[in-house]
Coordinates of C-alpha atoms in Angstrom, one line a residue:
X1 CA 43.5 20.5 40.7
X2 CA 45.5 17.1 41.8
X3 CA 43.3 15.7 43.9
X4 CA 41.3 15.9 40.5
X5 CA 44.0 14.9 38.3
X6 CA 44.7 11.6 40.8
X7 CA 40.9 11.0 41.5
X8 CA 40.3 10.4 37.2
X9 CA 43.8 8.5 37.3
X10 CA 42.8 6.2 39.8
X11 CA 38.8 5.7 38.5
X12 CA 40.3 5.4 34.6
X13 CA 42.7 2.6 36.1
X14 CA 39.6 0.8 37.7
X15 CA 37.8 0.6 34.5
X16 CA 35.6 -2.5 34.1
X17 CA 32.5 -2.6 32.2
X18 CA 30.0 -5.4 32.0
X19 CA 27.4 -4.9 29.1
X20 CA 23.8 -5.1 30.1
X21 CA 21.0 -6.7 27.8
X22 CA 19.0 -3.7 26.6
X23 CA 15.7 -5.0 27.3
X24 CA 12.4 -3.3 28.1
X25 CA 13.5 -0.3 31.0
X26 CA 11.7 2.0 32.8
X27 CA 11.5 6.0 30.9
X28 CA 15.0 7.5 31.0
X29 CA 13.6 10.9 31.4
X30 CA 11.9 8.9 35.0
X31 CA 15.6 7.6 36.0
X32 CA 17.7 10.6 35.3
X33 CA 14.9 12.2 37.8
X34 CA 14.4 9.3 40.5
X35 CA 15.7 10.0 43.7
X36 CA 15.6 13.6 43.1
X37 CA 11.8 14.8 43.2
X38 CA 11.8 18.5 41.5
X39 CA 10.6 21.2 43.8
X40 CA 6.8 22.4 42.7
X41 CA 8.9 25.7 41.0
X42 CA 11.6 23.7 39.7
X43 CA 12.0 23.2 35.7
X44 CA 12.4 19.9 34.7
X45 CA 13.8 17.9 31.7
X46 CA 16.1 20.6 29.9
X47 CA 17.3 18.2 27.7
X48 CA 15.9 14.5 26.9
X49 CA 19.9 13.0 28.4
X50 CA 22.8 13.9 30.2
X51 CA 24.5 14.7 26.7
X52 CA 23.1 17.2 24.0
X53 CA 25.2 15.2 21.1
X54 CA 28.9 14.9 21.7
X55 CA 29.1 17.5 24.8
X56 CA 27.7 17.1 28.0
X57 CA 24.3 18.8 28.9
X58 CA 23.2 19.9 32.2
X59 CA 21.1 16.9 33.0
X60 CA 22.0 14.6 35.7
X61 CA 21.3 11.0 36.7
X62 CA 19.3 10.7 39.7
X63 CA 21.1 9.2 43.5
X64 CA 21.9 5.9 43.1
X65 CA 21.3 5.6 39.2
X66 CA 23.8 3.9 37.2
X67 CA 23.8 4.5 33.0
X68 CA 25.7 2.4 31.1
X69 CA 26.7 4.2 27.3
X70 CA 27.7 3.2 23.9
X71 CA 28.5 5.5 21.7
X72 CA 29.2 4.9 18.2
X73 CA 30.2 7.1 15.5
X74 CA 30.7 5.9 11.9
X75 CA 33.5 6.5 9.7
X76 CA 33.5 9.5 6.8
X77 CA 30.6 8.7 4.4
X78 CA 32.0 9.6 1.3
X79 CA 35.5 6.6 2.0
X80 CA 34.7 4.2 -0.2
X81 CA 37.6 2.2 0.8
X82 CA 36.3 1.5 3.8
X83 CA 32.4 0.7 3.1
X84 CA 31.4 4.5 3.4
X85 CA 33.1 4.0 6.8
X86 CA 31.1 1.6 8.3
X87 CA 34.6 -0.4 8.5
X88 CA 36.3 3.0 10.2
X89 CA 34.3 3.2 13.1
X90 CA 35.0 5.0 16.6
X91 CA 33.2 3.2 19.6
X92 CA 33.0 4.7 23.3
X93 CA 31.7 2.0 25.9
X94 CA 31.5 4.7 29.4
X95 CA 29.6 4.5 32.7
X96 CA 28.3 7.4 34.4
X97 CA 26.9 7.1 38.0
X98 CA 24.5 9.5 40.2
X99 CA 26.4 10.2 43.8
X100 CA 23.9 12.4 44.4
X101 CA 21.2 14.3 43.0
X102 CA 23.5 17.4 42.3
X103 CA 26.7 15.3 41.9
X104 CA 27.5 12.1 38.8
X105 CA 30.5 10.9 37.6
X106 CA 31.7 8.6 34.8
X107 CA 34.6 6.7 33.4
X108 CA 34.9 5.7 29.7
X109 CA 37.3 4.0 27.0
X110 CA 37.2 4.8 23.3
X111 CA 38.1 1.8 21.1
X112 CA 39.5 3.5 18.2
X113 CA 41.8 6.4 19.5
X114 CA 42.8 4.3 22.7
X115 CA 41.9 6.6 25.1
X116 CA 40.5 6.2 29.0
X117 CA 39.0 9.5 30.2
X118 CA 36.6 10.0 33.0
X119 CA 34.3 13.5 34.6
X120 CA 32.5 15.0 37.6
X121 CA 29.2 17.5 36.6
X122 CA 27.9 19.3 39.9
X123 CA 24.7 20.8 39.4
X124 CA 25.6 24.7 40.5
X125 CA 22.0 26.2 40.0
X126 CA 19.0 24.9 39.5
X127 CA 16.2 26.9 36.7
X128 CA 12.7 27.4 38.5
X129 CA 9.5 28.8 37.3
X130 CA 9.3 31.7 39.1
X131 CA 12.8 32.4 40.4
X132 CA 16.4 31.2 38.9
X133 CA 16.3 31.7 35.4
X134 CA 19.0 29.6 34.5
X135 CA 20.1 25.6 35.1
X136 CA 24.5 26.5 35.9
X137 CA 26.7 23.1 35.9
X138 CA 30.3 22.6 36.0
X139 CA 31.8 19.7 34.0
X140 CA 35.3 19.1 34.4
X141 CA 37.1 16.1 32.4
X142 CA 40.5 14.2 32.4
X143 CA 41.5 11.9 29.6
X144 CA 44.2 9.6 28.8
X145 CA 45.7 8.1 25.6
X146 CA 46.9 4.7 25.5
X147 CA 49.0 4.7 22.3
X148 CA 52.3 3.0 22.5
X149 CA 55.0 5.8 23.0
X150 CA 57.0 6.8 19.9
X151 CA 60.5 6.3 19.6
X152 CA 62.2 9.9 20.3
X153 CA 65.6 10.8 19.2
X154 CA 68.6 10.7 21.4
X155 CA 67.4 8.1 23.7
X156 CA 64.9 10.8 25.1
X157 CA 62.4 9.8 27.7
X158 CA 58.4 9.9 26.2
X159 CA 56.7 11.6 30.0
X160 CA 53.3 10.1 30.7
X161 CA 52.1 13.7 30.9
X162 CA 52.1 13.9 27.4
X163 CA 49.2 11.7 27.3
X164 CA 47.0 14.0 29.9
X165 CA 44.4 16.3 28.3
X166 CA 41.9 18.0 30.8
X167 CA 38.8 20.1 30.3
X168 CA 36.9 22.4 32.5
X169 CA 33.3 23.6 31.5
X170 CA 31.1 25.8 32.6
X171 CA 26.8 24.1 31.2
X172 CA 24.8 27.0 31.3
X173 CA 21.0 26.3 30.3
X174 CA 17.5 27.5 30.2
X175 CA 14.6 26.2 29.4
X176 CA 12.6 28.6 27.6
X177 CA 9.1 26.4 27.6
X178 CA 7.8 23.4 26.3
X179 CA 9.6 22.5 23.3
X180 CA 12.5 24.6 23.2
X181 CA 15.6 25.0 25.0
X182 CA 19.2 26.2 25.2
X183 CA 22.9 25.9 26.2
X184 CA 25.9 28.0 26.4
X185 CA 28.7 26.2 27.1
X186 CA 32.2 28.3 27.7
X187 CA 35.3 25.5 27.5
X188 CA 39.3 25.3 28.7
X189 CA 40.8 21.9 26.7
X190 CA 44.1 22.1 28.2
X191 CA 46.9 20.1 25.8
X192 CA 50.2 19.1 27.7
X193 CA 51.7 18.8 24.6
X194 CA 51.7 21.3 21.6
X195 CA 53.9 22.8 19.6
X196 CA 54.1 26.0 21.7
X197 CA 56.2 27.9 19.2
X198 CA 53.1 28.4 17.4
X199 CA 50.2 27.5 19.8
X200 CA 48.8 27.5 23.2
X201 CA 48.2 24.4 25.8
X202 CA 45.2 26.0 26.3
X203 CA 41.9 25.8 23.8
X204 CA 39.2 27.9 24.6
X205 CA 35.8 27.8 22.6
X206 CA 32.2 28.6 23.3
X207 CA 29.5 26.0 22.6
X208 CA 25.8 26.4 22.3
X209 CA 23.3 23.3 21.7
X210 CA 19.8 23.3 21.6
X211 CA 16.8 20.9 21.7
X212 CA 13.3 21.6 20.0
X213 CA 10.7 19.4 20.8
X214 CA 8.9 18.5 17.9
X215 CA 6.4 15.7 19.4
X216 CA 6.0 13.8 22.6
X217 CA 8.8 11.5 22.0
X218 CA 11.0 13.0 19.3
X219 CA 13.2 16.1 19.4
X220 CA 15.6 18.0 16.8
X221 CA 18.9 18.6 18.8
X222 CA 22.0 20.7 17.5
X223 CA 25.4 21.5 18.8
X224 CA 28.2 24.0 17.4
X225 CA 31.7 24.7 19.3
X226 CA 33.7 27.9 17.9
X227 CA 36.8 27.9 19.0
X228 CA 38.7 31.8 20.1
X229 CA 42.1 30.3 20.5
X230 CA 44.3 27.4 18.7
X231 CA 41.9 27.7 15.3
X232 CA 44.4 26.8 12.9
X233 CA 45.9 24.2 15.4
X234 CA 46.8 20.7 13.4
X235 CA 46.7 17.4 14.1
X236 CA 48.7 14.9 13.0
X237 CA 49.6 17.6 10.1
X238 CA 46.5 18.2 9.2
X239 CA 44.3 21.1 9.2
X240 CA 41.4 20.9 12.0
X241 CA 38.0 22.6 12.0
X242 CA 35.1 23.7 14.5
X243 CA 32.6 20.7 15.0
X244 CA 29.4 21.0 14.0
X245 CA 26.6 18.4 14.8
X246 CA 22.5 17.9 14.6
X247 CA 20.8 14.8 15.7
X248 CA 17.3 13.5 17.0
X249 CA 16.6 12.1 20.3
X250 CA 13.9 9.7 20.1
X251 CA 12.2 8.1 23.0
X252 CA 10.5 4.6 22.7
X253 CA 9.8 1.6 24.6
X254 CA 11.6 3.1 27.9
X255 CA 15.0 3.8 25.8
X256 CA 16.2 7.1 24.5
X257 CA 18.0 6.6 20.8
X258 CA 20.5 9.7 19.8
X259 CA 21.0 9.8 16.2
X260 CA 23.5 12.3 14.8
X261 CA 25.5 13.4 11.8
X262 CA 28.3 15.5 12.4
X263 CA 32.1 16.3 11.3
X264 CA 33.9 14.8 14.1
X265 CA 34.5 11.1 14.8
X266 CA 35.7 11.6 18.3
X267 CA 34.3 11.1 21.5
X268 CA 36.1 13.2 24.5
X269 CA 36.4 17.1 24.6
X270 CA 40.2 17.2 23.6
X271 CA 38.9 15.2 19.9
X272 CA 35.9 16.8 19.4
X273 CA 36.4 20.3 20.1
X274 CA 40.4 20.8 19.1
X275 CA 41.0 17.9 16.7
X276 CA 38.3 17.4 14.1
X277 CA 39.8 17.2 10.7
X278 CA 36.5 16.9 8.8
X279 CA 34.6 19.5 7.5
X280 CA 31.0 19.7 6.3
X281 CA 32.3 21.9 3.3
X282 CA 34.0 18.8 2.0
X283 CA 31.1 16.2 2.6
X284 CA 33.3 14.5 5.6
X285 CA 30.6 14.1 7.6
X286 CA 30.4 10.8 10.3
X287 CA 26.9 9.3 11.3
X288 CA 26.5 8.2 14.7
X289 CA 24.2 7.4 17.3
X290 CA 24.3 7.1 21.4
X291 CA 22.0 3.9 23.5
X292 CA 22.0 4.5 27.4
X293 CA 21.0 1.6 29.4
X294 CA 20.3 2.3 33.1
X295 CA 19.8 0.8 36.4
X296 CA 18.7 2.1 39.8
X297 CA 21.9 0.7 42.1
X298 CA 20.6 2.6 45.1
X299 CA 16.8 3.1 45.9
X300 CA 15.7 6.0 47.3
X301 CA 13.7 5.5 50.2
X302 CA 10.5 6.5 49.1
X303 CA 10.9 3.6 46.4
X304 CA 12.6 1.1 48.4
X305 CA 9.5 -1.4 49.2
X306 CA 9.3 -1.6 45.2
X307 CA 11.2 -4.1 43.2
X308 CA 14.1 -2.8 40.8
X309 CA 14.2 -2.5 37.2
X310 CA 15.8 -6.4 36.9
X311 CA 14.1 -7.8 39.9

């Protein structure tokens, strides 16, 4: 666990970003694959990306394939103050890279709540046609806030390791045939700093998405995570809820569009899953969307006599 906790220090601190045009690319679903040709029993394209809405699915990138993300999520429709929150807006700018074809990682920064977090996935097991049943990842997740420290009483010191959040998932998926498929995914958000009079550093909650395929390029996704411990945790005094989210992945002209609507405005694990303070009882509900933009960084050698995307 610290050479985890240093390796996401170190790659959060190396954060650059450069932001690609997004012009005409090659079929996402053909980069998250390339590199990695699927065995004749192996299934295929569980999900359209490597996320189902907000949480991670169990889709990687291929070797060598680089995916540069934006995701965006409005703020609550119904504050008129701020332009149905348009003007309230949470903004994630992230890179993810394929080591290998079992193996991606990815750094990111979110604008809004100032935080730096960055992941591993390893691909565990692999779903086949006649065989495995199931596609098993493991997801596991460090983030940072960036926030200045508050001033303490007494001249006490605010630790940096109040700032650390961590996640460990476990992506468990199958792919039940064409236009259907589903996810379990059983979650550890570990806060370093709660009130532990009352509750635990440790969330756990169990997730399940879905996708259902309703033509060739357009799918109906949905995502729900209950939480079994720290349910009536708050945040910044206020009352916090399970996040619920449905979207629509749309594929066209070589890019894959994720539309959403759901109750939670952030973008990591420790947000989403233990600190949404909207619900959809009260109309708080945030529309967002998510634009990958990829790039094959290292060929594989059955493509490497072909030019690149930008060549």
């Amino acid at each position: 666990m610290l050479f985890m906790r240093k390796f996401f220090l170190l790659s959060t601190l190396s954060l650059s970003l450069a932001i690609p045009s997004f012009a005409q690319m090659d079929s996402l679903m053909n980069m998250l694959d390339k590199g990695a040709p699927a065995k004749k029993d192996d299934v295929s394209a569980t999900f359209k990306a490597t996320r189902i809405i907000n949480g991670s699915s169990v889709e990687n990138l291929g070797f060598g394939v680089l995916d540069f993300r934006i995701d965006h999520r409005f703020g609550d429709i119904n504050d008129s103050k701020n332009f149905f929150g348009i003007d309230d807006a949470e903004t994630k700018l992230a890179l993810d890279y394929g080591i290998t074809k079992w193996l991606m990682v990815g750094i990111g920064h979110s604008v809004f709540n100032k935080e730096d977090d960055g992941f591993l996935k390893v691909k565990i097991l692999k779903q086949e046609k006649t065989g495995m049943p199931i596609t098993l990842s493991y997801n596991g997740a460090i983030s940072i806030q960036t926030t200045p420290a508050p001033t303490l009483p007494s001249g006490d010191t605010w630790e940096f390791s109040n700032r650390l959040y961590y996640t460990n998932q476990l992506l468990i998926a199958r792919k039940f045939n064409d236009w259907l498929s589903l996810q379990l995914t059983p979650t550890i958000v570990h806060y370093n700093l709660v009130d532990s009079t009352k509750f635990s550093n440790n969330t756990i909650a169990i997730g399940i998405g879905g996708r259902i395929k309703v033509s060739k390029r357009i799918a109906i996704t949905g995502e729900y995570f209950y939480r079994l411990t720290n349910a009536d945790m708050l945040y910044s005094g206020q009352k916090t809820y399970n996040c619920l989210s449905i979207g629509v992945d749309i594929e066209t002209g070589g890019h894959v569009f994720q539309l959403m609507l759901s109750n939670s405005q952030g973008l990591t694990e420790r947000t989403f899953i233990g600190q949404t303070t909207d619900s959809w009882s009260t109309g708080a509900i945030h529309l967002g969307f998510n634009i990958s933009r990829v790039f094959t960084v290292v060929k594989p050698k059955e493509f490497r006599n072909t030019p690149t995307s930008w060549e």
